[in-house]
DNA sequence: TATTCATTTCCACTTCAATGGAATTAGTGG
DNA sequence: CCACTAATTCCATTGAAGTGGAAATGAATA
């Protein structure tokens, strides 16, 4: 994964509302959570929420599936996974891996 | 760790230049890397770089240690660690942990 | 103490994110 | 077809991020 993509994804998660949305989705599971339910849970105005979800979708962290008139938001576990993997590998956590002084 | 703090840290890492700075620091190891060296490595103007570093410091991802007239930037491995842990735990990666449809 | 070096602060500018009310589209049922 | 619901797009506004040249600071050295 290129640095730009990683940065974009981190940036999208780097916003309180969007991070809460994503957490809510993850808790909701693979079948997804309707936009309206997120709205009710977080108490964010519809248009604002829609913008945030659009951004999460734009970087691949969320996908949407329509069922009748409700739109389900589905968290992309694998994308978050690879994002965290990148951070673990590229930024070699835990000092043990880093050269000693 | 509260959501706001996590979001802030993610946001700071969510910028190409800052992410590159951090990666560079991590590779540099615990003793830290001088600002000037980062500047040379990434080819970013001094003032711009200084702004970015200030932000990384402001969220605790980097600390600075002065030695004579050179400022060493030291990546805070434990902070990144706890950040990634939060994402792993709170956002229960890998679908296995999420309720089935 | 004047000079050079490393880095920051100052300042100005431009762009973009965030926000949310109002209008609009899309889907369903009477 | 009309009313209703779910969600988005439109639009305007506000504030903040990003950028970098020029001046200032802090520290070593001659």
Tab-separated table of C-alpha atoms (C1' of nucleotides) in Angstrom:
chain	number	residue	atom	x	y	z
A	1	UNK	CA	0.000	0.000	0.000
A	2	UNK	CA	1.367	3.427	-0.898
A	3	UNK	CA	1.949	6.070	1.692
A	4	UNK	CA	-0.620	8.415	0.165
A	5	UNK	CA	-3.397	5.853	0.470
A	6	UNK	CA	-2.436	5.019	4.038
A	7	UNK	CA	-2.339	8.686	4.958
A	8	UNK	CA	-5.754	9.263	3.412
A	9	UNK	CA	-7.296	6.416	5.328
A	10	UNK	CA	-5.729	7.503	8.594
A	11	UNK	CA	-6.957	11.027	7.955
A	12	UNK	CA	-10.515	9.833	7.437
A	13	UNK	CA	-10.402	7.884	10.661
A	14	UNK	CA	-8.813	10.899	12.279
A	15	UNK	CA	-12.052	12.684	12.941
A	16	UNK	CA	-14.102	12.072	16.052
A	17	UNK	CA	-17.432	11.675	14.309
A	18	UNK	CA	-16.104	9.427	11.564
A	19	UNK	CA	-14.178	7.325	14.039
A	20	UNK	CA	-17.355	6.874	16.062
A	21	UNK	CA	-19.258	5.955	12.931
A	22	UNK	CA	-16.680	3.364	12.060
A	23	UNK	CA	-16.649	1.922	15.557
A	24	UNK	CA	-20.404	1.696	15.443
A	25	UNK	CA	-20.256	-0.103	12.132
A	26	UNK	CA	-17.650	-2.545	13.325
A	27	UNK	CA	-19.757	-3.385	16.342
A	28	UNK	CA	-22.735	-3.813	14.061
A	29	UNK	CA	-21.074	-6.624	12.174
A	30	UNK	CA	-20.756	-7.764	8.616
A	31	UNK	CA	-24.366	-7.310	7.618
A	32	UNK	CA	-23.990	-3.567	8.002
A	33	UNK	CA	-25.896	-0.814	9.756
A	34	UNK	CA	-28.512	1.473	8.159
A	35	UNK	CA	-27.543	5.124	7.896
A	36	UNK	CA	-30.609	6.102	9.884
A	37	UNK	CA	-29.565	3.892	12.740
A	38	UNK	CA	-26.145	5.488	12.890
A	39	UNK	CA	-27.807	8.866	12.823
A	40	UNK	CA	-30.034	7.933	15.744
A	41	UNK	CA	-27.132	6.448	17.674
A	42	UNK	CA	-24.774	9.389	17.243
A	43	UNK	CA	-27.241	12.240	16.998
A	44	UNK	CA	-25.629	13.832	13.978
A	45	UNK	CA	-27.676	15.757	11.392
A	46	UNK	CA	-28.411	13.707	8.283
A	47	UNK	CA	-26.537	15.800	5.775
A	48	UNK	CA	-23.452	16.026	7.939
A	49	UNK	CA	-23.460	12.310	8.557
A	50	UNK	CA	-23.885	11.624	4.879
A	51	UNK	CA	-20.812	13.673	4.071
A	52	UNK	CA	-18.758	11.754	6.605
A	53	UNK	CA	-19.940	8.382	5.361
A	54	UNK	CA	-19.164	9.424	1.793
A	55	UNK	CA	-15.599	10.069	2.848
A	56	UNK	CA	-15.236	6.751	4.601
A	57	UNK	CA	-16.553	5.082	1.453
A	58	UNK	CA	-14.191	7.107	-0.738
A	59	UNK	CA	-11.161	5.550	0.918
A	60	UNK	CA	-12.596	2.043	0.941
A	61	UNK	CA	-13.109	1.704	4.674
A	62	UNK	CA	-16.863	1.343	4.211
A	63	UNK	CA	-19.090	-0.044	1.507
A	64	UNK	CA	-22.780	0.449	1.035
A	65	UNK	CA	-25.539	-1.970	0.148
A	66	UNK	CA	-29.050	-0.881	-0.615
A	67	UNK	CA	-32.004	-2.911	0.549
A	68	UNK	CA	-35.248	-1.268	-0.354
A	69	UNK	CA	-35.010	2.270	0.838
A	70	UNK	CA	-32.508	1.696	3.546
A	71	UNK	CA	-28.811	1.916	2.851
A	72	UNK	CA	-26.630	-0.399	4.875
A	73	UNK	CA	-23.092	0.679	5.670
A	74	UNK	CA	-20.646	-2.193	5.848
A	75	UNK	CA	-17.227	-1.788	7.448
A	76	UNK	CA	-14.381	-3.238	5.401
A	77	UNK	CA	-12.518	-5.207	8.004
A	78	UNK	CA	-9.805	-6.269	5.595
A	79	UNK	CA	-9.029	-2.683	4.672
A	80	UNK	CA	-8.611	-1.660	8.294
A	81	UNK	CA	-6.566	-4.796	8.795
A	82	UNK	CA	-4.128	-3.973	6.038
A	83	UNK	CA	-3.969	-0.404	7.262
A	84	UNK	CA	-2.965	-1.501	10.745
A	85	UNK	CA	-0.563	-4.029	9.292
A	86	UNK	CA	1.127	-1.290	7.340
A	87	UNK	CA	1.527	0.758	10.481
A	88	UNK	CA	2.910	-2.212	12.358
A	89	UNK	CA	5.341	-3.191	9.620
A	90	UNK	CA	6.411	0.102	8.141
A	91	UNK	CA	6.539	1.883	11.444
A	92	UNK	CA	7.979	-1.138	13.268
A	93	UNK	CA	6.311	-0.686	16.569
A	94	UNK	CA	7.748	-1.402	19.965
A	95	UNK	CA	11.240	-0.076	19.687
A	96	UNK	CA	12.630	-3.591	19.882
A	97	UNK	CA	12.886	-3.580	16.117
A	98	UNK	CA	14.493	-0.197	15.912
A	99	UNK	CA	18.280	0.200	15.969
A	100	UNK	CA	19.707	0.781	19.411
A	101	UNK	CA	21.417	4.102	20.158
B	1	UNK	CA	-7.704	6.309	25.608
B	2	UNK	CA	-10.577	8.615	24.660
B	3	UNK	CA	-11.911	8.776	21.167
B	4	UNK	CA	-10.925	12.402	20.732
B	5	UNK	CA	-7.290	11.714	21.497
B	6	UNK	CA	-7.220	8.720	19.205
B	7	UNK	CA	-8.830	10.716	16.415
B	8	UNK	CA	-6.313	13.510	16.842
B	9	UNK	CA	-3.384	11.154	16.641
B	10	UNK	CA	-4.762	9.394	13.607
B	11	UNK	CA	-5.369	12.757	11.979
B	12	UNK	CA	-1.783	13.822	12.523
B	13	UNK	CA	-0.508	10.623	10.986
B	14	UNK	CA	-3.039	11.111	8.226
B	15	UNK	CA	-0.904	13.443	6.200
B	16	UNK	CA	1.636	12.209	3.686
B	17	UNK	CA	4.483	14.408	4.847
B	18	UNK	CA	3.913	13.777	8.538
B	19	UNK	CA	3.553	10.067	7.981
B	20	UNK	CA	6.842	10.057	6.097
B	21	UNK	CA	8.459	12.025	8.876
B	22	UNK	CA	7.242	9.536	11.424
B	23	UNK	CA	8.374	6.559	9.378
B	24	UNK	CA	11.760	8.161	9.021
B	25	UNK	CA	11.961	8.690	12.757
B	26	UNK	CA	10.947	5.133	13.526
B	27	UNK	CA	13.620	3.809	11.207
B	28	UNK	CA	16.093	6.116	12.878
B	29	UNK	CA	15.622	4.473	16.237
B	30	UNK	CA	15.342	5.519	19.822
B	31	UNK	CA	18.163	8.016	19.835
B	32	UNK	CA	16.195	10.235	17.493
B	33	UNK	CA	16.901	12.040	14.250
B	34	UNK	CA	17.936	15.694	13.875
B	35	UNK	CA	15.399	17.971	12.217
B	36	UNK	CA	17.941	18.907	9.582
B	37	UNK	CA	18.430	15.308	8.634
B	38	UNK	CA	14.734	14.804	8.135
B	39	UNK	CA	14.665	17.934	6.076
B	40	UNK	CA	17.452	16.650	3.865
B	41	UNK	CA	15.848	13.242	3.538
B	42	UNK	CA	12.391	14.454	2.612
B	43	UNK	CA	13.239	17.684	0.833
B	44	UNK	CA	10.685	19.762	2.668
B	45	UNK	CA	11.258	23.473	3.408
B	46	UNK	CA	12.362	24.098	6.974
B	47	UNK	CA	9.409	26.132	8.126
B	48	UNK	CA	6.900	23.691	6.704
B	49	UNK	CA	8.662	20.759	8.278
B	50	UNK	CA	8.808	22.547	11.600
B	51	UNK	CA	5.046	23.036	11.560
B	52	UNK	CA	4.476	19.358	10.887
B	53	UNK	CA	6.842	18.230	13.599
B	54	UNK	CA	5.181	20.595	16.058
B	55	UNK	CA	1.909	18.849	15.388
B	56	UNK	CA	3.349	15.393	15.855
B	57	UNK	CA	4.800	16.586	19.146
B	58	UNK	CA	1.487	18.146	20.176
B	59	UNK	CA	-0.238	14.765	20.146
B	60	UNK	CA	2.618	12.968	21.852
B	61	UNK	CA	3.768	10.881	18.920
B	62	UNK	CA	7.165	12.583	18.934
B	63	UNK	CA	9.345	14.111	21.592
B	64	UNK	CA	12.315	16.380	21.158
B	65	UNK	CA	15.691	16.428	22.804
B	66	UNK	CA	18.188	19.182	22.302
B	67	UNK	CA	21.873	18.436	22.031
B	68	UNK	CA	23.881	21.532	21.408
B	69	UNK	CA	22.259	23.235	18.483
B	70	UNK	CA	20.691	20.222	16.951
B	71	UNK	CA	17.220	19.096	17.926
B	72	UNK	CA	16.638	15.385	17.903
B	73	UNK	CA	13.150	14.107	17.181
B	74	UNK	CA	12.331	10.898	18.999
B	75	UNK	CA	9.369	8.741	17.975
B	76	UNK	CA	7.230	7.601	20.889
B	77	UNK	CA	6.856	3.930	20.129
B	78	UNK	CA	4.589	3.291	23.086
B	79	UNK	CA	2.146	5.968	21.967
B	80	UNK	CA	1.862	4.475	18.500
B	81	UNK	CA	1.554	1.087	20.121
B	82	UNK	CA	-1.375	2.100	22.275
B	83	UNK	CA	-2.955	3.827	19.317
B	84	UNK	CA	-2.819	0.675	17.231
B	85	UNK	CA	-3.998	-1.373	20.184
B	86	UNK	CA	-7.013	0.860	20.502
B	87	UNK	CA	-7.837	0.374	16.847
B	88	UNK	CA	-7.411	-3.376	17.166
B	89	UNK	CA	-9.508	-3.640	20.312
B	90	UNK	CA	-12.164	-1.010	19.870
B	91	UNK	CA	-12.618	-1.666	16.197
B	92	UNK	CA	-12.238	-5.412	16.602
B	93	UNK	CA	-10.500	-6.168	13.391
B	94	UNK	CA	-10.921	-9.209	11.234
B	95	UNK	CA	-14.653	-9.740	11.225
B	96	UNK	CA	-14.241	-12.931	13.244
B	97	UNK	CA	-15.010	-10.906	16.327
B	98	UNK	CA	-18.014	-9.178	14.863
B	99	UNK	CA	-21.503	-10.662	15.199
B	100	UNK	CA	-22.571	-12.778	12.254
B	101	UNK	CA	-25.433	-11.564	10.074
C	1	DT	C1'	31.333	39.592	20.507
C	2	DA	C1'	30.637	38.763	15.745
C	3	DT	C1'	29.628	34.969	12.918
C	4	DT	C1'	27.798	30.889	11.509
C	5	DC	C1'	24.546	27.087	12.011
C	6	DA	C1'	20.111	24.794	13.346
C	7	DT	C1'	15.662	25.524	13.921
C	8	DT	C1'	11.605	28.154	14.971
C	9	DT	C1'	8.296	31.884	14.777
C	10	DC	C1'	6.070	35.405	12.096
C	11	DC	C1'	3.158	36.524	8.515
C	12	DA	C1'	0.379	36.208	4.557
C	13	DC	C1'	-2.047	33.483	1.427
C	14	DT	C1'	-4.686	29.750	-0.527
C	15	DT	C1'	-7.166	25.806	-0.259
C	16	DC	C1'	-10.111	22.581	1.808
C	17	DA	C1'	-12.789	20.434	5.678
C	18	DA	C1'	-16.827	20.708	8.352
C	19	DT	C1'	-21.401	21.924	9.119
C	20	DG	C1'	-26.352	21.805	8.521
C	21	DG	C1'	-30.850	23.671	6.553
C	22	DA	C1'	-33.460	23.194	2.404
C	23	DA	C1'	-34.428	21.001	-1.803
C	24	DT	C1'	-34.093	16.626	-4.226
C	25	DT	C1'	-33.850	11.790	-5.506
C	26	DA	C1'	-35.069	6.919	-4.784
C	27	DG	C1'	-37.952	3.364	-3.123
C	28	DT	C1'	-42.541	1.599	-1.164
C	29	DG	C1'	-47.302	1.271	-0.172
C	30	DG	C1'	-51.974	2.974	-0.257
D	1	DC	C1'	-50.372	8.951	-8.835
D	2	DC	C1'	-49.682	10.696	-4.170
D	3	DA	C1'	-47.936	10.469	0.253
D	4	DC	C1'	-44.332	8.814	3.065
D	5	DT	C1'	-39.735	7.416	4.385
D	6	DA	C1'	-34.598	7.077	3.748
D	7	DA	C1'	-30.903	9.206	2.393
D	8	DT	C1'	-28.352	12.304	-0.647
D	9	DT	C1'	-27.111	16.508	-3.027
D	10	DC	C1'	-27.160	21.477	-3.160
D	11	DC	C1'	-25.612	25.567	-1.280
D	12	DA	C1'	-23.611	28.876	1.639
D	13	DT	C1'	-20.793	29.818	5.579
D	14	DT	C1'	-17.110	29.362	8.895
D	15	DG	C1'	-12.927	28.055	10.444
D	16	DA	C1'	-8.748	25.597	10.167
D	17	DA	C1'	-4.833	23.235	7.689
D	18	DG	C1'	-1.023	23.604	4.719
D	19	DT	C1'	2.540	26.193	2.730
D	20	DG	C1'	6.892	28.645	2.555
D	21	DG	C1'	9.798	33.042	2.422
D	22	DA	C1'	11.776	36.217	5.610
D	23	DA	C1'	13.021	37.519	10.144
D	24	DA	C1'	14.129	36.021	14.756
D	25	DT	C1'	16.012	32.865	18.318
D	26	DG	C1'	19.396	29.922	20.642
D	27	DA	C1'	23.787	27.766	20.701
D	28	DA	C1'	28.544	26.962	19.395
D	29	DT	C1'	32.917	28.712	17.659
D	30	DA	C1'	36.518	31.678	16.184
